[in-house]
Amino acid sequence: MPPKPFLVRPGRGPLRAVALTRHAAAKRQQVCAICSMSGAGPPRRATTRNSAPMRPSLPDRRHSLSTAPAANVRAELEQALLQLQRQAPRLLNLARLQLALQGLRQAPGEETVRVALLGLAGGSGAGQTAKRLLRAILSDPLQDHHAWETQLDSYDLSKPLVVQVSGGPHLDETSIDVARENPIQRLHISSPDYDALGLEFLLVDVDPSALAAGQASIQHLENAALVPSVATRSADGRVSQTPAPVHHALIVADGLMGAVGLASLPVSESGGAITAAVDMKGLAGEELHAPFHVIDVAKAEEGVRLFRDGPQNAMLYERLWFASKVPALTAWLKAGLRTEDAATKPAVKQLLASLLQNAQSAIRTEESAIVAKTLASTTPLDDAAGLHAGLAVWARQAHGELRDELDLAFTGRRWRKLGWWKLFWRVDDVGMLTSDILSQRFLPTAERELVYLAGRIAALRGTAPQYPQPVSELPDSPAVARPAAAALPKWPGHIAFTRRYLQDETVPALQALAQRLLVQSLGTSSVAATLAGLLYASSFAAGVYEAGAVAALGVVYSLGRMQKKWESARRFWEGDVREEGRKAVRAVEESVSQALMAQESVSPAQVEELQQAKELVSRAEDLLSRLK
């Protein structure tokens, strides 16, 4: 194919001229690697011993005076962040902090900026759309189809891919190097528009539930989109999730369902660090007033294809390119990369500002917790004495209620329905009747009064104290599974815990025992009756009375055995319920006493540590405002 004439892409400038100019400038500014590591600069002109050094001109001195403070600010900001990491690592996202420190250690204006392209998984085709969008952004219409475009189209997004954009020795040739041994594969390409910008793309599929997760907060979205988890395989074959922090994130969805999923995300609150795009064919030119970009990747691909067919399609390419709304994404992308006078890239500054803002928010949260603990530890003595007296009254009434209510329950009509001789027609009602006894007679009033007492304590102390909660000794039992932290009550839960234990552990055992005793009794009686029948049929000496005596003996033995074991089980269950009730009341009393006696005071070391962290964050914010 003959070489194409010099053309200018609308809105992008002369690609070949810009690329060649940047490459020549980079070669002129190239310094030896050994010299740069040793601190030596470019080779200077040799001078004799008698010759005086040349005095720098006024512009050179101004440049040296302006760059030295900038380097000092950069180093001081790095040291402040490192000190904050050592003193209070809980206030920072350590993965994003390492990315910010890496940017500060690079030369101003030459930082590597990472952008994540997150295709929403789930069968909507967003992963393929993300690959097509990346190819449309990075492809050069002035050149023919490159090999990396085919490599990108055929790549399986079940594994993440890092696309590194940088200029090679020859700008007209694209270097492809896909690592096959590393857990994260890399694709090295060359794109004239982005070669000199130090840009990397992380192409990965994400689960929509990971971005939403039932929380519509910007903090959760930043943690999920700007620090995506990448599955890596270790040498021993184990797969683990590794955080991959980025500066910016572009969430790509496909179709109407993808637009519905993105509409609930607070993308507009990220300050430009996160943006979203939905590929909706035919609607790219419509004004939908949505919090995301509506693009048409097919139009962008068609425009690039037509431009490559010949320069006569330049106007058609321009019309399709701008109609696809992809230039809005390229403008957002370059806004974080463009810089002047060797200043820090906006994407790096935005990452630093976001880190410090999140640290300030975490500090305010801890300060609120300290204030709450301080107020909670200053309960007046008179109020504390009144609470202890109220606890003693509650315990006395709870023990009395347990005794009286259980006496009524075990002498009432429901319990009498479970007599041993009534098991023949009420064996299936054992579980229902015993559960009703526990629900209606097992400390219902004491539990309500306990809630009122906990409310009084919370009102006097300003906040609800942390009561010791019961812990099951049977971790495999579904009946006493430990509830989640959000489901724990704001009062001691020993009564409800004990009631649930009795209903889910002892009642099924009592039901099973009743069924087993009934089956054994019927089985023994049947065997005795069968033996009596055989005795009567096989012997001429044994008459009806002898055979009846054998059958009666078996029936009496089976019924007596059932009566003895069932009544023993009933008495044991009665005692078990009474004892567990007393244990629950004593446990509640101890739990409330510990909460009343515990003075959740804040140690001076904790306050001093938080104050130092606050000063470090303020100092880092001041340095960031002076960073160029």
PDB file of N, CA, C and O in Angstrom, residues 180-245:
ATOM      1  N   ARG A 180       3.507 -14.409  29.578  1.00  0.00           N
ATOM      2  CA  ARG A 180       2.691 -15.604  29.770  1.00  0.00           C
ATOM      3  C   ARG A 180       2.971 -16.283  31.104  1.00  0.00           C
ATOM      4  O   ARG A 180       2.246 -17.183  31.486  1.00  0.00           O
ATOM      5  N   GLU A 181       4.030 -15.912  31.787  1.00  0.00           N
ATOM      6  CA  GLU A 181       4.355 -16.562  33.050  1.00  0.00           C
ATOM      7  C   GLU A 181       3.875 -15.762  34.247  1.00  0.00           C
ATOM      8  O   GLU A 181       3.638 -16.307  35.306  1.00  0.00           O
ATOM      9  N   ASN A 182       3.750 -14.445  34.108  1.00  0.00           N
ATOM     10  CA  ASN A 182       3.309 -13.625  35.223  1.00  0.00           C
ATOM     11  C   ASN A 182       1.823 -13.819  35.467  1.00  0.00           C
ATOM     12  O   ASN A 182       1.062 -14.130  34.550  1.00  0.00           O
ATOM     13  N   PRO A 183       1.377 -13.636  36.704  1.00  0.00           N
ATOM     14  CA  PRO A 183      -0.057 -13.784  36.978  1.00  0.00           C
ATOM     15  C   PRO A 183      -0.900 -12.740  36.266  1.00  0.00           C
ATOM     16  O   PRO A 183      -2.043 -12.998  35.926  1.00  0.00           O
ATOM     17  N   ILE A 184      -0.351 -11.539  36.027  1.00  0.00           N
ATOM     18  CA  ILE A 184      -1.061 -10.494  35.295  1.00  0.00           C
ATOM     19  C   ILE A 184      -0.328 -10.285  33.976  1.00  0.00           C
ATOM     20  O   ILE A 184       0.835  -9.879  33.956  1.00  0.00           O
ATOM     21  N   GLN A 185      -0.985 -10.552  32.882  1.00  0.00           N
ATOM     22  CA  GLN A 185      -0.348 -10.428  31.583  1.00  0.00           C
ATOM     23  C   GLN A 185      -0.284  -8.965  31.169  1.00  0.00           C
ATOM     24  O   GLN A 185      -1.141  -8.161  31.531  1.00  0.00           O
ATOM     25  N   ARG A 186       0.733  -8.644  30.390  1.00  0.00           N
ATOM     26  CA  ARG A 186       0.978  -7.272  29.964  1.00  0.00           C
ATOM     27  C   ARG A 186       1.044  -7.226  28.446  1.00  0.00           C
ATOM     28  O   ARG A 186       1.592  -8.129  27.808  1.00  0.00           O
ATOM     29  N   LEU A 187       0.510  -6.171  27.900  1.00  0.00           N
ATOM     30  CA  LEU A 187       0.524  -5.937  26.458  1.00  0.00           C
ATOM     31  C   LEU A 187       1.135  -4.565  26.216  1.00  0.00           C
ATOM     32  O   LEU A 187       0.591  -3.549  26.658  1.00  0.00           O
ATOM     33  N   HIS A 188       2.281  -4.527  25.557  1.00  0.00           N
ATOM     34  CA  HIS A 188       2.984  -3.279  25.274  1.00  0.00           C
ATOM     35  C   HIS A 188       2.622  -2.826  23.867  1.00  0.00           C
ATOM     36  O   HIS A 188       2.811  -3.574  22.896  1.00  0.00           O
ATOM     37  N   ILE A 189       2.103  -1.620  23.766  1.00  0.00           N
ATOM     38  CA  ILE A 189       1.708  -1.083  22.468  1.00  0.00           C
ATOM     39  C   ILE A 189       2.246   0.335  22.343  1.00  0.00           C
ATOM     40  O   ILE A 189       2.753   0.923  23.312  1.00  0.00           O
ATOM     41  N   SER A 190       2.121   0.869  21.146  1.00  0.00           N
ATOM     42  CA  SER A 190       2.521   2.243  20.872  1.00  0.00           C
ATOM     43  C   SER A 190       1.359   2.964  20.211  1.00  0.00           C
ATOM     44  O   SER A 190       0.778   2.470  19.241  1.00  0.00           O
ATOM     45  N   SER A 191       1.007   4.118  20.779  1.00  0.00           N
ATOM     46  CA  SER A 191      -0.060   4.948  20.233  1.00  0.00           C
ATOM     47  C   SER A 191       0.440   6.381  20.201  1.00  0.00           C
ATOM     48  O   SER A 191       0.838   6.926  21.240  1.00  0.00           O
ATOM     49  N   PRO A 192       0.479   7.026  19.042  1.00  0.00           N
ATOM     50  CA  PRO A 192       1.083   8.362  18.953  1.00  0.00           C
ATOM     51  C   PRO A 192       0.458   9.379  19.896  1.00  0.00           C
ATOM     52  O   PRO A 192       1.149  10.269  20.389  1.00  0.00           O
ATOM     53  N   ASP A 193      -0.822   9.273  20.173  1.00  0.00           N
ATOM     54  CA  ASP A 193      -1.475  10.256  21.037  1.00  0.00           C
ATOM     55  C   ASP A 193      -1.089  10.104  22.500  1.00  0.00           C
ATOM     56  O   ASP A 193      -1.189  11.066  23.273  1.00  0.00           O
ATOM     57  N   TYR A 194      -0.664   8.910  22.916  1.00  0.00           N
ATOM     58  CA  TYR A 194      -0.463   8.642  24.342  1.00  0.00           C
ATOM     59  C   TYR A 194       0.934   8.122  24.666  1.00  0.00           C
ATOM     60  O   TYR A 194       1.195   7.764  25.817  1.00  0.00           O
ATOM     61  N   ASP A 195       1.837   8.075  23.691  1.00  0.00           N
ATOM     62  CA  ASP A 195       3.154   7.491  23.950  1.00  0.00           C
ATOM     63  C   ASP A 195       3.924   8.257  25.014  1.00  0.00           C
ATOM     64  O   ASP A 195       4.579   7.658  25.870  1.00  0.00           O
ATOM     65  N   ALA A 196       3.869   9.574  24.967  1.00  0.00           N
ATOM     66  CA  ALA A 196       4.680  10.392  25.869  1.00  0.00           C
ATOM     67  C   ALA A 196       3.954  10.763  27.158  1.00  0.00           C
ATOM     68  O   ALA A 196       4.449  11.605  27.914  1.00  0.00           O
ATOM     69  N   LEU A 197       2.812  10.155  27.437  1.00  0.00           N
ATOM     70  CA  LEU A 197       2.019  10.543  28.604  1.00  0.00           C
ATOM     71  C   LEU A 197       2.174   9.593  29.780  1.00  0.00           C
ATOM     72  O   LEU A 197       1.604   9.845  30.839  1.00  0.00           O
ATOM     73  N   GLY A 198       2.914   8.491  29.615  1.00  0.00           N
ATOM     74  CA  GLY A 198       3.111   7.561  30.728  1.00  0.00           C
ATOM     75  C   GLY A 198       1.812   6.941  31.202  1.00  0.00           C
ATOM     76  O   GLY A 198       1.440   7.078  32.366  1.00  0.00           O
ATOM     77  N   LEU A 199       1.127   6.241  30.325  1.00  0.00           N
ATOM     78  CA  LEU A 199      -0.218   5.750  30.597  1.00  0.00           C
ATOM     79  C   LEU A 199      -0.231   4.235  30.615  1.00  0.00           C
ATOM     80  O   LEU A 199       0.421   3.578  29.795  1.00  0.00           O
ATOM     81  N   GLU A 200      -0.960   3.674  31.575  1.00  0.00           N
ATOM     82  CA  GLU A 200      -1.194   2.235  31.666  1.00  0.00           C
ATOM     83  C   GLU A 200      -2.682   1.995  31.878  1.00  0.00           C
ATOM     84  O   GLU A 200      -3.328   2.733  32.624  1.00  0.00           O
ATOM     85  N   PHE A 201      -3.194   0.953  31.233  1.00  0.00           N
ATOM     86  CA  PHE A 201      -4.590   0.564  31.384  1.00  0.00           C
ATOM     87  C   PHE A 201      -4.651  -0.802  32.060  1.00  0.00           C
ATOM     88  O   PHE A 201      -3.866  -1.702  31.728  1.00  0.00           O
ATOM     89  N   LEU A 202      -5.585  -0.940  32.981  1.00  0.00           N
ATOM     90  CA  LEU A 202      -5.887  -2.232  33.594  1.00  0.00           C
ATOM     91  C   LEU A 202      -7.268  -2.654  33.113  1.00  0.00           C
ATOM     92  O   LEU A 202      -8.275  -2.040  33.463  1.00  0.00           O
ATOM     93  N   LEU A 203      -7.304  -3.689  32.299  1.00  0.00           N
ATOM     94  CA  LEU A 203      -8.551  -4.174  31.712  1.00  0.00           C
ATOM     95  C   LEU A 203      -8.993  -5.409  32.481  1.00  0.00           C
ATOM     96  O   LEU A 203      -8.291  -6.429  32.505  1.00  0.00           O
ATOM     97  N   VAL A 204     -10.150  -5.319  33.131  1.00  0.00           N
ATOM     98  CA  VAL A 204     -10.600  -6.413  33.987  1.00  0.00           C
ATOM     99  C   VAL A 204     -12.121  -6.389  34.065  1.00  0.00           C
ATOM    100  O   VAL A 204     -12.749  -5.328  33.941  1.00  0.00           O
ATOM    101  N   ASP A 205     -12.693  -7.565  34.239  1.00  0.00           N
ATOM    102  CA  ASP A 205     -14.135  -7.695  34.469  1.00  0.00           C
ATOM    103  C   ASP A 205     -14.420  -7.608  35.965  1.00  0.00           C
ATOM    104  O   ASP A 205     -13.667  -8.156  36.778  1.00  0.00           O
ATOM    105  N   VAL A 206     -15.484  -6.933  36.334  1.00  0.00           N
ATOM    106  CA  VAL A 206     -15.878  -6.817  37.738  1.00  0.00           C
ATOM    107  C   VAL A 206     -17.332  -7.237  37.876  1.00  0.00           C
ATOM    108  O   VAL A 206     -18.131  -7.118  36.942  1.00  0.00           O
ATOM    109  N   ASP A 207     -17.654  -7.713  39.052  1.00  0.00           N
ATOM    110  CA  ASP A 207     -19.034  -8.098  39.364  1.00  0.00           C
ATOM    111  C   ASP A 207     -19.821  -6.844  39.743  1.00  0.00           C
ATOM    112  O   ASP A 207     -19.354  -6.036  40.550  1.00  0.00           O
ATOM    113  N   PRO A 208     -21.006  -6.632  39.177  1.00  0.00           N
ATOM    114  CA  PRO A 208     -21.779  -5.433  39.555  1.00  0.00           C
ATOM    115  C   PRO A 208     -22.070  -5.352  41.045  1.00  0.00           C
ATOM    116  O   PRO A 208     -22.143  -4.261  41.609  1.00  0.00           O
ATOM    117  N   SER A 209     -22.236  -6.504  41.701  1.00  0.00           N
ATOM    118  CA  SER A 209     -22.513  -6.475  43.138  1.00  0.00           C
ATOM    119  C   SER A 209     -21.321  -5.965  43.934  1.00  0.00           C
ATOM    120  O   SER A 209     -21.483  -5.459  45.040  1.00  0.00           O
ATOM    121  N   ALA A 210     -20.097  -6.098  43.388  1.00  0.00           N
ATOM    122  CA  ALA A 210     -18.923  -5.597  44.105  1.00  0.00           C
ATOM    123  C   ALA A 210     -18.890  -4.077  44.126  1.00  0.00           C
ATOM    124  O   ALA A 210     -18.339  -3.477  45.055  1.00  0.00           O
ATOM    125  N   LEU A 211     -19.467  -3.429  43.110  1.00  0.00           N
ATOM    126  CA  LEU A 211     -19.490  -1.969  43.082  1.00  0.00           C
ATOM    127  C   LEU A 211     -20.616  -1.407  43.929  1.00  0.00           C
ATOM    128  O   LEU A 211     -20.465  -0.357  44.552  1.00  0.00           O
ATOM    129  N   ALA A 212     -21.747  -2.100  43.954  1.00  0.00           N
ATOM    130  CA  ALA A 212     -22.889  -1.600  44.727  1.00  0.00           C
ATOM    131  C   ALA A 212     -22.865  -2.158  46.136  1.00  0.00           C
ATOM    132  O   ALA A 212     -22.721  -1.426  47.107  1.00  0.00           O
ATOM    133  N   ALA A 213     -22.979  -3.491  46.283  1.00  0.00           N
ATOM    134  CA  ALA A 213     -22.930  -4.186  47.580  1.00  0.00           C
ATOM    135  C   ALA A 213     -23.905  -3.605  48.583  1.00  0.00           C
ATOM    136  O   ALA A 213     -23.667  -3.585  49.778  1.00  0.00           O
ATOM    137  N   GLY A 214     -25.040  -3.087  48.100  1.00  0.00           N
ATOM    138  CA  GLY A 214     -26.059  -2.557  48.994  1.00  0.00           C
ATOM    139  C   GLY A 214     -25.700  -1.230  49.630  1.00  0.00           C
ATOM    140  O   GLY A 214     -26.411  -0.739  50.489  1.00  0.00           O
ATOM    141  N   GLN A 215     -24.586  -0.615  49.214  1.00  0.00           N
ATOM    142  CA  GLN A 215     -24.169   0.650  49.805  1.00  0.00           C
ATOM    143  C   GLN A 215     -23.999   1.672  48.695  1.00  0.00           C
ATOM    144  O   GLN A 215     -23.242   1.453  47.755  1.00  0.00           O
ATOM    145  N   ALA A 216     -24.692   2.781  48.787  1.00  0.00           N
ATOM    146  CA  ALA A 216     -24.604   3.844  47.791  1.00  0.00           C
ATOM    147  C   ALA A 216     -23.697   4.958  48.287  1.00  0.00           C
ATOM    148  O   ALA A 216     -24.022   6.129  48.203  1.00  0.00           O
ATOM    149  N   SER A 217     -22.528   4.621  48.832  1.00  0.00           N
ATOM    150  CA  SER A 217     -21.605   5.611  49.362  1.00  0.00           C
ATOM    151  C   SER A 217     -20.419   5.740  48.428  1.00  0.00           C
ATOM    152  O   SER A 217     -19.988   4.772  47.796  1.00  0.00           O
ATOM    153  N   ILE A 218     -19.864   6.942  48.375  1.00  0.00           N
ATOM    154  CA  ILE A 218     -18.724   7.180  47.509  1.00  0.00           C
ATOM    155  C   ILE A 218     -17.480   6.486  48.040  1.00  0.00           C
ATOM    156  O   ILE A 218     -16.603   6.080  47.269  1.00  0.00           O
ATOM    157  N   GLN A 219     -17.385   6.303  49.370  1.00  0.00           N
ATOM    158  CA  GLN A 219     -16.221   5.603  49.919  1.00  0.00           C
ATOM    159  C   GLN A 219     -16.178   4.161  49.436  1.00  0.00           C
ATOM    160  O   GLN A 219     -15.114   3.653  49.049  1.00  0.00           O
ATOM    161  N   HIS A 220     -17.318   3.501  49.451  1.00  0.00           N
ATOM    162  CA  HIS A 220     -17.343   2.112  48.982  1.00  0.00           C
ATOM    163  C   HIS A 220     -17.051   2.034  47.487  1.00  0.00           C
ATOM    164  O   HIS A 220     -16.326   1.136  47.033  1.00  0.00           O
ATOM    165  N   LEU A 221     -17.585   2.961  46.706  1.00  0.00           N
ATOM    166  CA  LEU A 221     -17.330   2.946  45.270  1.00  0.00           C
ATOM    167  C   LEU A 221     -15.861   3.192  44.971  1.00  0.00           C
ATOM    168  O   LEU A 221     -15.283   2.555  44.076  1.00  0.00           O
ATOM    169  N   GLU A 222     -15.222   4.108  45.698  1.00  0.00           N
ATOM    170  CA  GLU A 222     -13.795   4.351  45.483  1.00  0.00           C
ATOM    171  C   GLU A 222     -12.967   3.125  45.836  1.00  0.00           C
ATOM    172  O   GLU A 222     -12.026   2.775  45.117  1.00  0.00           O
ATOM    173  N   ASN A 223     -13.304   2.473  46.933  1.00  0.00           N
ATOM    174  CA  ASN A 223     -12.543   1.283  47.313  1.00  0.00           C
ATOM    175  C   ASN A 223     -12.719   0.156  46.305  1.00  0.00           C
ATOM    176  O   ASN A 223     -11.790  -0.634  46.081  1.00  0.00           O
ATOM    177  N   ALA A 224     -13.894   0.060  45.690  1.00  0.00           N
ATOM    178  CA  ALA A 224     -14.143  -1.029  44.751  1.00  0.00           C
ATOM    179  C   ALA A 224     -13.633  -0.720  43.350  1.00  0.00           C
ATOM    180  O   ALA A 224     -13.124  -1.616  42.664  1.00  0.00           O
ATOM    181  N   ALA A 225     -13.755   0.533  42.904  1.00  0.00           N
ATOM    182  CA  ALA A 225     -13.377   0.875  41.530  1.00  0.00           C
ATOM    183  C   ALA A 225     -11.922   1.304  41.413  1.00  0.00           C
ATOM    184  O   ALA A 225     -11.256   0.964  40.427  1.00  0.00           O
ATOM    185  N   LEU A 226     -11.416   2.047  42.393  1.00  0.00           N
ATOM    186  CA  LEU A 226     -10.037   2.528  42.321  1.00  0.00           C
ATOM    187  C   LEU A 226      -9.040   1.547  42.916  1.00  0.00           C
ATOM    188  O   LEU A 226      -7.833   1.726  42.741  1.00  0.00           O
ATOM    189  N   VAL A 227      -9.519   0.537  43.627  1.00  0.00           N
ATOM    190  CA  VAL A 227      -8.638  -0.531  44.123  1.00  0.00           C
ATOM    191  C   VAL A 227      -9.294  -1.869  43.775  1.00  0.00           C
ATOM    192  O   VAL A 227      -9.737  -2.612  44.656  1.00  0.00           O
ATOM    193  N   PRO A 228      -9.379  -2.204  42.488  1.00  0.00           N
ATOM    194  CA  PRO A 228     -10.007  -3.487  42.130  1.00  0.00           C
ATOM    195  C   PRO A 228      -9.139  -4.659  42.561  1.00  0.00           C
ATOM    196  O   PRO A 228      -7.912  -4.566  42.618  1.00  0.00           O
ATOM    197  N   SER A 229      -9.790  -5.746  42.883  1.00  0.00           N
ATOM    198  CA  SER A 229      -9.087  -6.967  43.288  1.00  0.00           C
ATOM    199  C   SER A 229      -8.828  -7.823  42.058  1.00  0.00           C
ATOM    200  O   SER A 229      -9.732  -8.070  41.252  1.00  0.00           O
ATOM    201  N   VAL A 230      -7.589  -8.271  41.941  1.00  0.00           N
ATOM    202  CA  VAL A 230      -7.157  -9.069  40.801  1.00  0.00           C
ATOM    203  C   VAL A 230      -6.778 -10.445  41.311  1.00  0.00           C
ATOM    204  O   VAL A 230      -6.028 -10.573  42.288  1.00  0.00           O
ATOM    205  N   ALA A 231      -7.300 -11.480  40.685  1.00  0.00           N
ATOM    206  CA  ALA A 231      -6.994 -12.856  41.081  1.00  0.00           C
ATOM    207  C   ALA A 231      -5.617 -13.232  40.557  1.00  0.00           C
ATOM    208  O   ALA A 231      -5.348 -13.161  39.355  1.00  0.00           O
ATOM    209  N   THR A 232      -4.724 -13.613  41.468  1.00  0.00           N
ATOM    210  CA  THR A 232      -3.376 -14.036  41.112  1.00  0.00           C
ATOM    211  C   THR A 232      -3.144 -15.437  41.645  1.00  0.00           C
ATOM    212  O   THR A 232      -3.677 -15.823  42.680  1.00  0.00           O
ATOM    213  N   ARG A 233      -2.314 -16.180  40.933  1.00  0.00           N
ATOM    214  CA  ARG A 233      -2.000 -17.556  41.309  1.00  0.00           C
ATOM    215  C   ARG A 233      -0.545 -17.620  41.768  1.00  0.00           C
ATOM    216  O   ARG A 233       0.363 -17.165  41.067  1.00  0.00           O
ATOM    217  N   SER A 234      -0.339 -18.183  42.961  1.00  0.00           N
ATOM    218  CA  SER A 234       1.002 -18.285  43.517  1.00  0.00           C
ATOM    219  C   SER A 234       1.724 -19.493  42.935  1.00  0.00           C
ATOM    220  O   SER A 234       1.183 -20.243  42.117  1.00  0.00           O
ATOM    221  N   ALA A 235       2.965 -19.693  43.390  1.00  0.00           N
ATOM    222  CA  ALA A 235       3.769 -20.794  42.862  1.00  0.00           C
ATOM    223  C   ALA A 235       3.198 -22.151  43.242  1.00  0.00           C
ATOM    224  O   ALA A 235       3.349 -23.127  42.499  1.00  0.00           O
ATOM    225  N   ASP A 236       2.540 -22.238  44.405  1.00  0.00           N
ATOM    226  CA  ASP A 236       1.971 -23.517  44.828  1.00  0.00           C
ATOM    227  C   ASP A 236       0.567 -23.747  44.293  1.00  0.00           C
ATOM    228  O   ASP A 236      -0.101 -24.701  44.702  1.00  0.00           O
ATOM    229  N   GLY A 237       0.098 -22.881  43.392  1.00  0.00           N
ATOM    230  CA  GLY A 237      -1.197 -23.081  42.762  1.00  0.00           C
ATOM    231  C   GLY A 237      -2.361 -22.431  43.459  1.00  0.00           C
ATOM    232  O   GLY A 237      -3.497 -22.562  43.000  1.00  0.00           O
ATOM    233  N   ARG A 238      -2.141 -21.722  44.544  1.00  0.00           N
ATOM    234  CA  ARG A 238      -3.233 -21.081  45.261  1.00  0.00           C
ATOM    235  C   ARG A 238      -3.599 -19.757  44.599  1.00  0.00           C
ATOM    236  O   ARG A 238      -2.739 -19.006  44.171  1.00  0.00           O
ATOM    237  N   VAL A 239      -4.894 -19.498  44.546  1.00  0.00           N
ATOM    238  CA  VAL A 239      -5.407 -18.270  43.947  1.00  0.00           C
ATOM    239  C   VAL A 239      -5.788 -17.311  45.061  1.00  0.00           C
ATOM    240  O   VAL A 239      -6.509 -17.681  45.994  1.00  0.00           O
ATOM    241  N   SER A 240      -5.285 -16.102  44.987  1.00  0.00           N
ATOM    242  CA  SER A 240      -5.576 -15.086  46.000  1.00  0.00           C
ATOM    243  C   SER A 240      -5.952 -13.787  45.302  1.00  0.00           C
ATOM    244  O   SER A 240      -5.609 -13.559  44.137  1.00  0.00           O
ATOM    245  N   GLN A 241      -6.658 -12.937  46.034  1.00  0.00           N
ATOM    246  CA  GLN A 241      -7.084 -11.640  45.517  1.00  0.00           C
ATOM    247  C   GLN A 241      -6.059 -10.583  45.917  1.00  0.00           C
ATOM    248  O   GLN A 241      -5.790 -10.383  47.098  1.00  0.00           O
ATOM    249  N   THR A 242      -5.497  -9.919  44.921  1.00  0.00           N
ATOM    250  CA  THR A 242      -4.472  -8.904  45.145  1.00  0.00           C
ATOM    251  C   THR A 242      -5.023  -7.544  44.750  1.00  0.00           C
ATOM    252  O   THR A 242      -5.575  -7.399  43.651  1.00  0.00           O
ATOM    253  N   PRO A 243      -4.905  -6.525  45.600  1.00  0.00           N
ATOM    254  CA  PRO A 243      -5.390  -5.192  45.219  1.00  0.00           C
ATOM    255  C   PRO A 243      -4.508  -4.581  44.142  1.00  0.00           C
ATOM    256  O   PRO A 243      -3.276  -4.682  44.188  1.00  0.00           O
ATOM    257  N   ALA A 244      -5.136  -3.944  43.163  1.00  0.00           N
ATOM    258  CA  ALA A 244      -4.428  -3.279  42.066  1.00  0.00           C
ATOM    259  C   ALA A 244      -4.889  -1.827  42.011  1.00  0.00           C
ATOM    260  O   ALA A 244      -5.849  -1.494  41.305  1.00  0.00           O
ATOM    261  N   PRO A 245      -4.255  -0.928  42.761  1.00  0.00           N
ATOM    262  CA  PRO A 245      -4.723   0.469  42.811  1.00  0.00           C
ATOM    263  C   PRO A 245      -4.477   1.194  41.498  1.00  0.00           C
ATOM    264  O   PRO A 245      -3.495   0.939  40.792  1.00  0.00           O
TER     265      PRO A 245
END
